[in-house]
PDB file of C-alpha atoms in Angstrom:
ATOM      1  CA  MET A 605     -86.096  59.065 -27.594  1.00  0.00           C
ATOM      2  CA  ARG A 606     -86.984  55.158 -27.520  1.00  0.00           C
ATOM      3  CA  ARG A 607     -82.793  55.197 -27.251  1.00  0.00           C
ATOM      4  CA  ALA A 608     -83.103  58.371 -24.128  1.00  0.00           C
ATOM      5  CA  ALA A 609     -85.220  55.792 -23.048  1.00  0.00           C
ATOM      6  CA  VAL A 610     -82.854  52.894 -23.432  1.00  0.00           C
ATOM      7  CA  VAL A 611     -79.927  54.850 -21.967  1.00  0.00           C
ATOM      8  CA  VAL A 612     -82.329  56.179 -19.099  1.00  0.00           C
ATOM      9  CA  ALA A 613     -83.200  52.644 -18.397  1.00  0.00           C
ATOM     10  CA  LEU A 614     -79.680  51.041 -18.382  1.00  0.00           C
ATOM     11  CA  VAL A 615     -78.330  54.071 -15.892  1.00  0.00           C
ATOM     12  CA  ALA A 616     -81.305  53.091 -13.819  1.00  0.00           C
ATOM     13  CA  ALA A 617     -80.772  49.914 -13.823  1.00  0.00           C
ATOM     14  CA  ALA A 618     -76.741  50.247 -13.002  1.00  0.00           C
ATOM     15  CA  LEU A 619     -77.718  52.202 -10.535  1.00  0.00           C
ATOM     16  CA  ALA A 620     -79.628  49.024  -8.535  1.00  0.00           C
ATOM     17  CA  VAL A 621     -77.063  46.825  -8.485  1.00  0.00           C
ATOM     18  CA  PRO A 622     -75.445  45.962  -4.968  1.00  0.00           C
ATOM     19  CA  THR A 623     -71.799  46.988  -3.982  1.00  0.00           C
ATOM     20  CA  GLY A 624     -71.804  43.512  -2.233  1.00  0.00           C
ATOM     21  CA  ALA A 625     -71.072  44.677   1.407  1.00  0.00           C
ATOM     22  CA  SER A 626     -74.348  42.908   2.227  1.00  0.00           C
ATOM     23  CA  ALA A 627     -72.748  39.673   0.811  1.00  0.00           C
ATOM     24  CA  GLY A 628     -69.917  37.453   3.097  1.00  0.00           C
ATOM     25  CA  PRO A 629     -70.670  35.039   5.882  1.00  0.00           C
ATOM     26  CA  ALA A 630     -74.137  32.950   6.191  1.00  0.00           C
ATOM     27  CA  PRO A 631     -74.591  31.429   8.959  1.00  0.00           C
ATOM     28  CA  GLU A 632     -78.594  31.298   8.057  1.00  0.00           C
ATOM     29  CA  LEU A 633     -77.600  28.903   5.600  1.00  0.00           C
ATOM     30  CA  CYS A 634     -76.331  26.083   7.773  1.00  0.00           C
ATOM     31  CA  PRO A 635     -74.451  24.329  10.586  1.00  0.00           C
ATOM     32  CA  VAL A 636     -70.945  26.510  10.687  1.00  0.00           C
ATOM     33  CA  ASP A 637     -67.801  24.800  10.959  1.00  0.00           C
ATOM     34  CA  GLU A 638     -65.119  26.481   9.955  1.00  0.00           C
ATOM     35  CA  SER A 639     -62.389  23.596  11.368  1.00  0.00           C
ATOM     36  CA  ARG A 640     -60.979  23.776   7.963  1.00  0.00           C
ATOM     37  CA  GLY A 641     -61.295  27.559   7.078  1.00  0.00           C
ATOM     38  CA  THR A 642     -63.792  30.740   7.251  1.00  0.00           C
ATOM     39  CA  VAL A 643     -65.825  32.475   5.043  1.00  0.00           C
ATOM     40  CA  PRO A 644     -63.874  35.859   3.820  1.00  0.00           C
ATOM     41  CA  LEU A 645     -66.347  39.535   5.666  1.00  0.00           C
ATOM     42  CA  ASP A 646     -65.080  40.655   2.175  1.00  0.00           C
ATOM     43  CA  PHE A 647     -66.665  37.611  -0.235  1.00  0.00           C
ATOM     44  CA  LEU A 648     -68.862  38.341  -2.957  1.00  0.00           C
ATOM     45  CA  LEU A 649     -71.511  36.311  -2.624  1.00  0.00           C
ATOM     46  CA  GLU A 650     -73.431  35.200   1.106  1.00  0.00           C
ATOM     47  CA  ALA A 651     -71.680  31.546   2.145  1.00  0.00           C
ATOM     48  CA  CYS A 652     -71.664  29.755   4.603  1.00  0.00           C
ATOM     49  CA  VAL A 653     -68.712  26.280   5.015  1.00  0.00           C
ATOM     50  CA  ASP A 654     -70.407  23.085   7.867  1.00  0.00           C
ATOM     51  CA  ALA A 655     -68.617  20.373   8.496  1.00  0.00           C
ATOM     52  CA  GLY A 656     -69.244  18.158   4.533  1.00  0.00           C
ATOM     53  CA  ALA A 657     -70.238  21.437   1.945  1.00  0.00           C
ATOM     54  CA  ILE A 658     -69.926  24.949   1.157  1.00  0.00           C
ATOM     55  CA  THR A 659     -73.475  25.987   0.467  1.00  0.00           C
ATOM     56  CA  VAL A 660     -72.843  29.706  -1.546  1.00  0.00           C
ATOM     57  CA  ARG A 661     -76.534  32.263  -2.602  1.00  0.00           C
ATOM     58  CA  ASN A 662     -76.128  35.083  -5.203  1.00  0.00           C
ATOM     59  CA  PRO A 663     -76.879  38.246  -3.626  1.00  0.00           C
ATOM     60  CA  LEU A 664     -76.471  40.308  -6.157  1.00  0.00           C
ATOM     61  CA  ASP A 665     -78.790  41.706  -8.994  1.00  0.00           C
ATOM     62  CA  VAL A 666     -76.277  39.682 -11.757  1.00  0.00           C
ATOM     63  CA  ALA A 667     -75.326  36.248 -12.545  1.00  0.00           C
ATOM     64  CA  VAL A 668     -72.600  35.133 -11.666  1.00  0.00           C
ATOM     65  CA  THR A 669     -70.415  31.885 -12.385  1.00  0.00           C
ATOM     66  CA  VAL A 670     -68.949  29.459  -9.830  1.00  0.00           C
ATOM     67  CA  GLN A 671     -65.425  27.603 -10.788  1.00  0.00           C
ATOM     68  CA  THR A 672     -64.573  24.856  -8.377  1.00  0.00           C
ATOM     69  CA  ALA A 673     -60.944  22.849  -7.727  1.00  0.00           C
ATOM     70  CA  GLY A 674     -59.875  21.102  -5.540  1.00  0.00           C
ATOM     71  CA  ASP A 675     -61.593  17.736  -3.583  1.00  0.00           C
ATOM     72  CA  ILE A 676     -65.438  19.963  -4.207  1.00  0.00           C
ATOM     73  CA  GLY A 677     -68.442  17.519  -5.405  1.00  0.00           C
ATOM     74  CA  ALA A 678     -70.687  18.908  -8.151  1.00  0.00           C
ATOM     75  CA  PRO A 679     -73.449  21.053  -6.633  1.00  0.00           C
ATOM     76  CA  GLU A 680     -76.493  20.424  -5.420  1.00  0.00           C
ATOM     77  CA  ARG A 681     -79.179  23.485  -6.032  1.00  0.00           C
ATOM     78  CA  THR A 682     -81.413  24.348  -3.019  1.00  0.00           C
ATOM     79  CA  VAL A 683     -82.960  27.300  -4.767  1.00  0.00           C
ATOM     80  CA  THR A 684     -83.147  28.034  -8.568  1.00  0.00           C
ATOM     81  CA  VAL A 685     -85.630  31.571  -8.580  1.00  0.00           C
ATOM     82  CA  GLU A 686     -88.351  31.311 -11.007  1.00  0.00           C
ATOM     83  CA  GLY A 687     -88.449  33.321 -14.537  1.00  0.00           C
ATOM     84  CA  ALA A 688     -87.677  33.236 -18.078  1.00  0.00           C
ATOM     85  CA  GLU A 689     -83.896  35.042 -17.800  1.00  0.00           C
ATOM     86  CA  ALA A 690     -82.647  33.677 -15.218  1.00  0.00           C
ATOM     87  CA  ALA A 691     -83.322  30.443 -16.411  1.00  0.00           C
ATOM     88  CA  PHE A 692     -81.295  31.563 -19.543  1.00  0.00           C
ATOM     89  CA  SER A 693     -78.670  33.145 -17.752  1.00  0.00           C
ATOM     90  CA  ARG A 694     -78.333  29.791 -17.111  1.00  0.00           C
ATOM     91  CA  GLY A 695     -77.928  28.144 -19.837  1.00  0.00           C
ATOM     92  CA  LEU A 696     -75.373  30.940 -21.511  1.00  0.00           C
ATOM     93  CA  SER A 697     -72.864  28.802 -20.076  1.00  0.00           C
ATOM     94  CA  GLY A 698     -71.358  25.824 -19.380  1.00  0.00           C
ATOM     95  CA  LEU A 699     -70.044  26.774 -16.025  1.00  0.00           C
ATOM     96  CA  VAL A 700     -72.450  26.443 -13.093  1.00  0.00           C
ATOM     97  CA  VAL A 701     -74.099  29.668 -13.201  1.00  0.00           C
ATOM     98  CA  LEU A 702     -76.137  31.408  -9.945  1.00  0.00           C
ATOM     99  CA  ALA A 703     -78.540  33.629 -11.477  1.00  0.00           C
ATOM    100  CA  PRO A 704     -79.492  36.649  -8.807  1.00  0.00           C
ATOM    101  CA  GLY A 705     -81.569  34.654  -5.389  1.00  0.00           C
ATOM    102  CA  ASP A 706     -80.112  31.154  -6.702  1.00  0.00           C
ATOM    103  CA  VAL A 707     -78.504  28.871  -4.081  1.00  0.00           C
ATOM    104  CA  ALA A 708     -75.937  25.685  -4.348  1.00  0.00           C
ATOM    105  CA  ARG A 709     -74.283  23.404  -1.760  1.00  0.00           C
ATOM    106  CA  TRP A 710     -71.062  21.921  -3.193  1.00  0.00           C
ATOM    107  CA  PRO A 711     -69.674  18.754  -0.866  1.00  0.00           C
ATOM    108  CA  ARG A 712     -66.576  18.694  -0.572  1.00  0.00           C
ATOM    109  CA  GLY A 713     -63.956  15.333   0.298  1.00  0.00           C
ATOM    110  CA  ALA A 714     -60.835  15.200   3.108  1.00  0.00           C
ATOM    111  CA  GLY A 715     -58.707  17.631   0.278  1.00  0.00           C
ATOM    112  CA  SER A 716     -58.907  21.820   0.005  1.00  0.00           C
ATOM    113  CA  GLY A 717     -60.840  23.013  -2.338  1.00  0.00           C
ATOM    114  CA  GLU A 718     -61.731  25.881  -3.845  1.00  0.00           C
ATOM    115  CA  LEU A 719     -64.663  27.899  -5.569  1.00  0.00           C
ATOM    116  CA  LEU A 720     -63.954  31.545  -7.790  1.00  0.00           C
ATOM    117  CA  VAL A 721     -66.566  33.797  -8.784  1.00  0.00           C
ATOM    118  CA  GLY A 722     -66.328  34.697 -12.286  1.00  0.00           C
ATOM    119  CA  PRO A 723     -68.508  36.904 -14.563  1.00  0.00           C
ATOM    120  CA  LEU A 724     -70.993  35.762 -16.910  1.00  0.00           C
ATOM    121  CA  GLU A 725     -70.174  35.618 -20.795  1.00  0.00           C
ATOM    122  CA  PRO A 726     -71.195  36.811 -23.199  1.00  0.00           C
ATOM    123  CA  ALA A 727     -73.176  39.101 -20.427  1.00  0.00           C
ATOM    124  CA  ALA A 728     -74.155  41.109 -23.446  1.00  0.00           C
ATOM    125  CA  ALA A 729     -76.677  38.003 -24.434  1.00  0.00           C
ATOM    126  CA  LEU A 730     -79.781  39.203 -21.904  1.00  0.00           C
ATOM    127  CA  PRO A 731     -79.403  42.839 -23.363  1.00  0.00           C
ATOM    128  CA  VAL A 732     -79.807  41.201 -27.427  1.00  0.00           C
ATOM    129  CA  ARG A 733     -82.853  38.922 -24.947  1.00  0.00           C
ATOM    130  CA  THR A 734     -84.131  41.775 -24.520  1.00  0.00           C
ATOM    131  CA  ALA A 735     -84.280  43.479 -27.392  1.00  0.00           C
ATOM    132  CA  LEU A 736     -85.777  40.665 -28.976  1.00  0.00           C
ATOM    133  CA  GLU A 737     -88.631  40.725 -27.018  1.00  0.00           C
ATOM    134  CA  PRO A 738     -91.191  43.013 -29.916  1.00  0.00           C
ATOM    135  CA  PHE A 739     -89.647  39.545 -32.633  1.00  0.00           C
ATOM    136  CA  LEU A 740     -90.701  36.592 -30.251  1.00  0.00           C
ATOM    137  CA  SER A 741     -94.129  36.066 -32.150  1.00  0.00           C
ATOM    138  CA  ARG A 742     -91.908  36.148 -35.480  1.00  0.00           C
ATOM    139  CA  LEU A 743     -89.503  33.578 -34.518  1.00  0.00           C
ATOM    140  CA  ALA A 744     -91.188  30.376 -34.446  1.00  0.00           C
ATOM    141  CA  GLY A 745     -94.979  29.748 -34.425  1.00  0.00           C
ATOM    142  CA  GLN A 746     -94.694  27.649 -31.029  1.00  0.00           C
ATOM    143  CA  PRO A 747     -93.969  30.326 -27.611  1.00  0.00           C
ATOM    144  CA  ALA A 748     -91.550  27.682 -26.798  1.00  0.00           C
ATOM    145  CA  ALA A 749     -89.561  27.250 -29.727  1.00  0.00           C
ATOM    146  CA  ALA A 750     -89.531  30.533 -30.041  1.00  0.00           C
ATOM    147  CA  ASP A 751     -88.058  31.068 -26.844  1.00  0.00           C
ATOM    148  CA  GLU A 752     -85.745  28.311 -28.254  1.00  0.00           C
ATOM    149  CA  VAL A 753     -84.930  31.051 -31.180  1.00  0.00           C
ATOM    150  CA  ARG A 754     -84.585  33.797 -29.187  1.00  0.00           C
ATOM    151  CA  ALA A 755     -81.923  32.421 -26.492  1.00  0.00           C
ATOM    152  CA  ARG A 756     -79.712  30.880 -29.204  1.00  0.00           C
ATOM    153  CA  LEU A 757     -79.816  33.866 -30.965  1.00  0.00           C
ATOM    154  CA  ALA A 758     -79.505  36.750 -28.216  1.00  0.00           C
ATOM    155  CA  SER A 759     -76.287  33.855 -27.048  1.00  0.00           C
ATOM    156  CA  GLU A 760     -74.821  34.415 -30.735  1.00  0.00           C
ATOM    157  CA  VAL A 761     -75.101  38.332 -31.202  1.00  0.00           C
ATOM    158  CA  GLY A 762     -73.863  38.452 -27.576  1.00  0.00           C
ATOM    159  CA  ALA A 763     -70.442  36.600 -28.136  1.00  0.00           C
ATOM    160  CA  ALA A 764     -70.429  38.885 -31.771  1.00  0.00           C
ATOM    161  CA  VAL A 765     -70.557  41.948 -29.887  1.00  0.00           C
ATOM    162  CA  ALA A 766     -68.124  40.623 -26.889  1.00  0.00           C
ATOM    163  CA  VAL A 767     -65.372  40.426 -29.408  1.00  0.00           C
ATOM    164  CA  ARG A 768     -66.264  43.472 -31.247  1.00  0.00           C
ATOM    165  CA  ALA A 769     -66.175  46.088 -28.098  1.00  0.00           C
ATOM    166  CA  GLY A 770     -62.439  43.589 -27.358  1.00  0.00           C
ATOM    167  CA  CYS A 771     -61.322  44.610 -31.121  1.00  0.00           C
ATOM    168  CA  VAL A 772     -62.202  48.941 -31.225  1.00  0.00           C
ATOM    169  CA  VAL A 773     -60.154  49.644 -27.913  1.00  0.00           C
ATOM    170  CA  GLY A 774     -57.197  51.750 -28.796  1.00  0.00           C
ATOM    171  CA  ARG A 775     -58.065  51.416 -32.694  1.00  0.00           C
ATOM    172  CA  SER A 776     -58.197  53.243 -35.420  1.00  0.00           C
ATOM    173  CA  VAL A 777     -61.056  55.015 -37.415  1.00  0.00           C
ATOM    174  CA  VAL A 778     -60.482  52.187 -40.141  1.00  0.00           C
ATOM    175  CA  GLN A 779     -60.266  49.045 -38.415  1.00  0.00           C
ATOM    176  CA  ARG A 780     -63.089  50.012 -35.903  1.00  0.00           C
ATOM    177  CA  VAL A 781     -64.866  49.942 -39.124  1.00  0.00           C
ATOM    178  CA  GLY A 782     -62.930  46.369 -40.340  1.00  0.00           C
ATOM    179  CA  CYS A 783     -64.245  44.946 -36.517  1.00  0.00           C
ATOM    180  CA  ASP A 784     -68.058  46.469 -37.217  1.00  0.00           C
ATOM    181  CA  VAL A 785     -67.495  44.694 -40.445  1.00  0.00           C
ATOM    182  CA  ARG A 786     -66.911  40.662 -38.291  1.00  0.00           C
ATOM    183  CA  ALA A 787     -69.427  41.899 -35.689  1.00  0.00           C
ATOM    184  CA  ALA A 788     -72.202  42.361 -38.920  1.00  0.00           C
ATOM    185  CA  ASP A 789     -71.048  39.299 -40.582  1.00  0.00           C
ATOM    186  CA  SER A 790     -71.024  37.035 -37.337  1.00  0.00           C
ATOM    187  CA  ILE A 791     -74.868  38.228 -36.517  1.00  0.00           C
ATOM    188  CA  GLY A 792     -76.363  38.122 -40.190  1.00  0.00           C
ATOM    189  CA  HIS A 793     -75.315  33.960 -40.063  1.00  0.00           C
ATOM    190  CA  ALA A 794     -76.556  33.668 -37.068  1.00  0.00           C
ATOM    191  CA  VAL A 795     -79.829  35.306 -38.336  1.00  0.00           C
ATOM    192  CA  GLY A 796     -80.035  33.504 -41.765  1.00  0.00           C
ATOM    193  CA  GLU A 797     -79.653  30.515 -39.348  1.00  0.00           C
ATOM    194  CA  ASP A 798     -82.040  30.382 -36.936  1.00  0.00           C
ATOM    195  CA  VAL A 799     -84.694  33.510 -37.736  1.00  0.00           C
ATOM    196  CA  PRO A 800     -88.053  33.068 -40.154  1.00  0.00           C
ATOM    197  CA  GLY A 801     -87.715  35.015 -43.374  1.00  0.00           C
ATOM    198  CA  GLU A 802     -90.088  37.027 -43.176  1.00  0.00           C
ATOM    199  CA  ALA A 803     -88.828  38.591 -40.409  1.00  0.00           C
ATOM    200  CA  VAL A 804     -84.870  38.631 -40.719  1.00  0.00           C
ATOM    201  CA  PRO A 805     -85.421  42.235 -42.521  1.00  0.00           C
ATOM    202  CA  ALA A 806     -86.627  43.618 -39.378  1.00  0.00           C
ATOM    203  CA  VAL A 807     -84.375  41.447 -36.966  1.00  0.00           C
ATOM    204  CA  LEU A 808     -81.621  42.339 -38.974  1.00  0.00           C
ATOM    205  CA  ASP A 809     -82.484  46.515 -38.342  1.00  0.00           C
ATOM    206  CA  VAL A 810     -82.548  46.386 -34.183  1.00  0.00           C
ATOM    207  CA  LEU A 811     -79.333  43.265 -34.456  1.00  0.00           C
ATOM    208  CA  LEU A 812     -77.445  45.213 -36.696  1.00  0.00           C
ATOM    209  CA  ASP A 813     -76.636  48.589 -35.387  1.00  0.00           C
ATOM    210  CA  PRO A 814     -73.256  50.290 -33.873  1.00  0.00           C
ATOM    211  CA  LEU A 815     -75.074  52.100 -31.434  1.00  0.00           C
ATOM    212  CA  ARG A 816     -76.703  49.286 -30.124  1.00  0.00           C
ATOM    213  CA  TRP A 817     -73.839  47.062 -30.029  1.00  0.00           C
ATOM    214  CA  ASP A 818     -72.236  50.082 -27.924  1.00  0.00           C
ATOM    215  CA  GLU A 819     -75.361  50.168 -25.018  1.00  0.00           C
ATOM    216  CA  TRP A 820     -75.088  45.861 -25.217  1.00  0.00           C
ATOM    217  CA  ALA A 821     -71.778  45.778 -24.140  1.00  0.00           C
ATOM    218  CA  ALA A 822     -71.828  48.974 -21.367  1.00  0.00           C
ATOM    219  CA  ALA A 823     -74.160  47.339 -19.917  1.00  0.00           C
ATOM    220  CA  ALA A 824     -71.763  43.981 -20.388  1.00  0.00           C
ATOM    221  CA  ASP A 825     -69.524  46.083 -18.610  1.00  0.00           C
ATOM    222  CA  ARG A 826     -71.930  47.062 -16.242  1.00  0.00           C
ATOM    223  CA  ALA A 827     -72.754  42.934 -15.169  1.00  0.00           C
ATOM    224  CA  ARG A 828     -69.300  42.843 -14.846  1.00  0.00           C
ATOM    225  CA  ALA A 829     -68.757  45.238 -12.293  1.00  0.00           C
ATOM    226  CA  PRO A 830     -69.679  44.406  -8.859  1.00  0.00           C
ATOM    227  CA  LEU A 831     -66.894  41.381  -9.115  1.00  0.00           C
ATOM    228  CA  ALA A 832     -64.839  44.270  -8.324  1.00  0.00           C
ATOM    229  CA  THR A 833     -66.510  45.449  -5.193  1.00  0.00           C
ATOM    230  CA  GLY A 834     -65.461  41.582  -3.562  1.00  0.00           C
ATOM    231  CA  GLN A 835     -63.336  38.805  -2.333  1.00  0.00           C
ATOM    232  CA  LEU A 836     -63.913  36.431  -5.692  1.00  0.00           C
ATOM    233  CA  HIS A 837     -61.545  33.378  -4.144  1.00  0.00           C
ATOM    234  CA  LEU A 838     -63.349  31.166  -0.750  1.00  0.00           C
ATOM    235  CA  ALA A 839     -60.653  28.225   0.063  1.00  0.00           C
ATOM    236  CA  GLN A 840     -60.980  25.901   2.190  1.00  0.00           C
ATOM    237  CA  GLY A 841     -57.646  23.261   3.818  1.00  0.00           C
ATOM    238  CA  PRO A 842     -57.600  19.854   4.051  1.00  0.00           C
ATOM    239  CA  VAL A 843     -59.575  18.316   6.901  1.00  0.00           C
ATOM    240  CA  PRO A 844     -57.521  18.336   9.948  1.00  0.00           C
ATOM    241  CA  PRO A 845     -54.956  15.130  10.548  1.00  0.00           C
ATOM    242  CA  PRO A 846     -56.306  13.296  13.639  1.00  0.00           C
ATOM    243  CA  PRO A 847     -54.080  14.363  16.916  1.00  0.00           C
ATOM    244  CA  PRO A 848     -51.044  11.909  17.926  1.00  0.00           C
ATOM    245  CA  PRO A 849     -52.862   9.189  20.586  1.00  0.00           C
ATOM    246  CA  PRO A 850     -51.444   9.994  24.234  1.00  0.00           C
ATOM    247  CA  PRO A 851     -48.515   8.653  25.188  1.00  0.00           C
ATOM    248  CA  PRO A 852     -48.699   5.702  26.446  1.00  0.00           C
ATOM    249  CA  PRO A 853     -48.889   5.542  30.707  1.00  0.00           C
ATOM    250  CA  PRO A 854     -46.040   5.466  32.573  1.00  0.00           C
ATOM    251  CA  PRO A 855     -44.722   1.816  33.645  1.00  0.00           C
ATOM    252  CA  ALA A 856     -46.413   0.838  36.764  1.00  0.00           C
ATOM    253  CA  PRO A 857     -44.000   0.936  39.703  1.00  0.00           C
ATOM    254  CA  ALA A 858     -42.093  -2.935  40.675  1.00  0.00           C
ATOM    255  CA  PRO A 859     -43.349  -4.113  43.689  1.00  0.00           C
ATOM    256  CA  ALA A 860     -41.410  -4.191  46.703  1.00  0.00           C
ATOM    257  CA  PRO A 861     -40.066  -7.561  47.843  1.00  0.00           C
ATOM    258  CA  ALA A 862     -42.203  -8.580  49.858  1.00  0.00           C
ATOM    259  CA  GLN A 863     -40.886  -8.586  53.917  1.00  0.00           C
ATOM    260  CA  PRO A 864     -40.413 -12.176  55.296  1.00  0.00           C
ATOM    261  CA  ALA A 865     -43.082 -12.500  58.249  1.00  0.00           C
ATOM    262  CA  PRO A 866     -42.597 -11.492  61.816  1.00  0.00           C
ATOM    263  CA  ALA A 867     -40.998 -14.080  64.675  1.00  0.00           C
ATOM    264  CA  PRO A 868     -43.587 -14.567  66.505  1.00  0.00           C
ATOM    265  CA  ALA A 869     -43.436 -12.787  69.841  1.00  0.00           C
ATOM    266  CA  PRO A 870     -42.179 -15.521  72.453  1.00  0.00           C
ATOM    267  CA  PRO A 871     -45.650 -16.600  74.378  1.00  0.00           C
ATOM    268  CA  PRO A 872     -45.070 -15.010  78.082  1.00  0.00           C
ATOM    269  CA  PRO A 873     -42.774 -15.718  80.706  1.00  0.00           C
ATOM    270  CA  ALA A 874     -46.051 -18.269  82.886  1.00  0.00           C
ATOM    271  CA  ALA A 875     -46.924 -16.135  85.781  1.00  0.00           C
ATOM    272  CA  PRO A 876     -45.097 -17.519  88.873  1.00  0.00           C
ATOM    273  CA  PRO A 877     -47.883 -20.221  90.862  1.00  0.00           C
ATOM    274  CA  ALA A 878     -49.858 -17.656  93.552  1.00  0.00           C
ATOM    275  CA  PRO A 879     -47.260 -18.351  96.922  1.00  0.00           C
ATOM    276  CA  GLN A 880     -49.603 -20.630  98.665  1.00  0.00           C
ATOM    277  CA  ARG A 881     -51.165 -19.736 101.798  1.00  0.00           C
ATOM    278  CA  ILE A 882     -49.443 -20.957 105.214  1.00  0.00           C
ATOM    279  CA  ASP A 883     -50.782 -21.579 108.135  1.00  0.00           C
ATOM    280  CA  PRO A 884     -48.326 -19.441 110.477  1.00  0.00           C
ATOM    281  CA  ARG A 885     -49.509 -22.421 113.610  1.00  0.00           C
ATOM    282  CA  ALA A 886     -49.099 -25.192 111.830  1.00  0.00           C
ATOM    283  CA  GLU A 887     -45.927 -24.014 109.496  1.00  0.00           C
ATOM    284  CA  PHE A 888     -44.817 -23.996 113.648  1.00  0.00           C
ATOM    285  CA  GLN A 889     -45.970 -27.271 114.818  1.00  0.00           C
ATOM    286  CA  ARG A 890     -44.036 -28.510 111.252  1.00  0.00           C
ATOM    287  CA  TRP A 891     -41.515 -27.196 112.125  1.00  0.00           C
ATOM    288  CA  MET A 892     -41.086 -28.348 115.280  1.00  0.00           C
ATOM    289  CA  GLN A 893     -41.351 -31.160 114.997  1.00  0.00           C
ATOM    290  CA  GLU A 894     -38.984 -31.256 112.336  1.00  0.00           C
ATOM    291  CA  LEU A 895     -37.122 -30.085 115.082  1.00  0.00           C
ATOM    292  CA  ALA A 896     -37.419 -32.891 117.389  1.00  0.00           C
ATOM    293  CA  ALA A 897     -37.377 -35.242 115.016  1.00  0.00           C
ATOM    294  CA  GLN A 898     -33.892 -34.665 114.301  1.00  0.00           C
ATOM    295  CA  ALA A 899     -32.962 -33.622 117.681  1.00  0.00           C
ATOM    296  CA  GLU A 900     -34.141 -37.629 117.857  1.00  0.00           C
ATOM    297  CA  ARG A 901     -31.230 -37.622 115.025  1.00  0.00           C
ATOM    298  CA  ASP A 902     -28.493 -35.923 116.718  1.00  0.00           C
ATOM    299  CA  ARG A 903     -29.308 -38.283 119.581  1.00  0.00           C
ATOM    300  CA  GLN A 904     -29.714 -41.699 118.198  1.00  0.00           C
ATOM    301  CA  ALA A 905     -26.137 -40.641 116.615  1.00  0.00           C
ATOM    302  CA  ALA A 906     -24.522 -40.173 119.908  1.00  0.00           C
ATOM    303  CA  ARG A 907     -25.654 -43.362 121.225  1.00  0.00           C
ATOM    304  CA  ASP A 908     -24.327 -45.152 118.712  1.00  0.00           C
ATOM    305  CA  ARG A 909     -21.350 -43.827 118.289  1.00  0.00           C
ATOM    306  CA  ARG A 910     -20.950 -44.491 122.185  1.00  0.00           C
ATOM    307  CA  ASP A 911     -22.063 -48.066 122.004  1.00  0.00           C
ATOM    308  CA  ASP A 912     -19.485 -48.038 119.695  1.00  0.00           C
ATOM    309  CA  ASP A 913     -16.386 -46.628 121.888  1.00  0.00           C
ATOM    310  CA  ARG A 914     -17.115 -49.329 124.173  1.00  0.00           C
ATOM    311  CA  ARG A 915     -17.152 -51.888 122.037  1.00  0.00           C
ATOM    312  CA  GLY A 916     -13.928 -51.264 121.288  1.00  0.00           C
ATOM    313  CA  PRO A 917     -11.730 -51.400 118.411  1.00  0.00           C
ATOM    314  CA  GLY A 918     -12.668 -55.074 116.409  1.00  0.00           C
ATOM    315  CA  ARG A 919     -15.788 -55.249 117.759  1.00  0.00           C
ATOM    316  CA  GLY A 920     -18.199 -53.483 114.892  1.00  0.00           C
ATOM    317  CA  GLY A 921     -16.108 -50.161 115.904  1.00  0.00           C
ATOM    318  CA  ARG A 922     -14.640 -47.730 113.988  1.00  0.00           C
TER     319      ARG A 922
END
């Protein structure tokens, strides 16, 4: 009955895993600037790119890892979901781990870069941690110390289960037994190192069950399944080069040669004097006087000639 209940719970958890259809661009996470690349519509996580960073939120029900390449800085966690399981997930890997609901921001430089989403390994450590819950009070005297022992033991057992799951694929019965022996040896060594002596038999009874190993390996496969539903890469290009400077303005046209100043216009001719007003009567009198004077001169000249003629030659005549 207990194992049937475990199987039902695992199936229900698998059905609850989102398909990733709600992920992709999430403009509410940042002021969007897609000049260096967009978020793929089928990107596994919710993401937003702005001028200086990439912000990512994990909308899945499973934790994932995020690796970076290129000109990408260290992440800044902006939302860290609380809870013992989420904290345990973050401690399982040396990579950046986003538990369900976590939000992180990766600053980026001027060069190209990318994020790569991957599964959390060893994924089997999560169901192993759950299986150790009944023994928590027996693992150490203090709750905090007991949590540390459980986390360390779950990680080591999960790794052994993952190795065993890869070992048994395509093997014969005898070879599978060899895989089981190596897994049991690794698990027994971990228990002997971490678990107090009085709790060792009970803990080994749970951790050395091959049927549970199969269940935990299957749970790990289901935890990896959402990663097949979306794009795992988010790439960003380098800062585009600045536009070329505008061409220099065309040279100003050479000024036209200065034209000589026009010759000054000749002064207008002086207006002729207004004709004097002539008094006809006075003019007639003057004319008559001139005629009289001219007549007198003519008479005098005639007298002078007669006088000369009378005197004759040698007397002063001509």
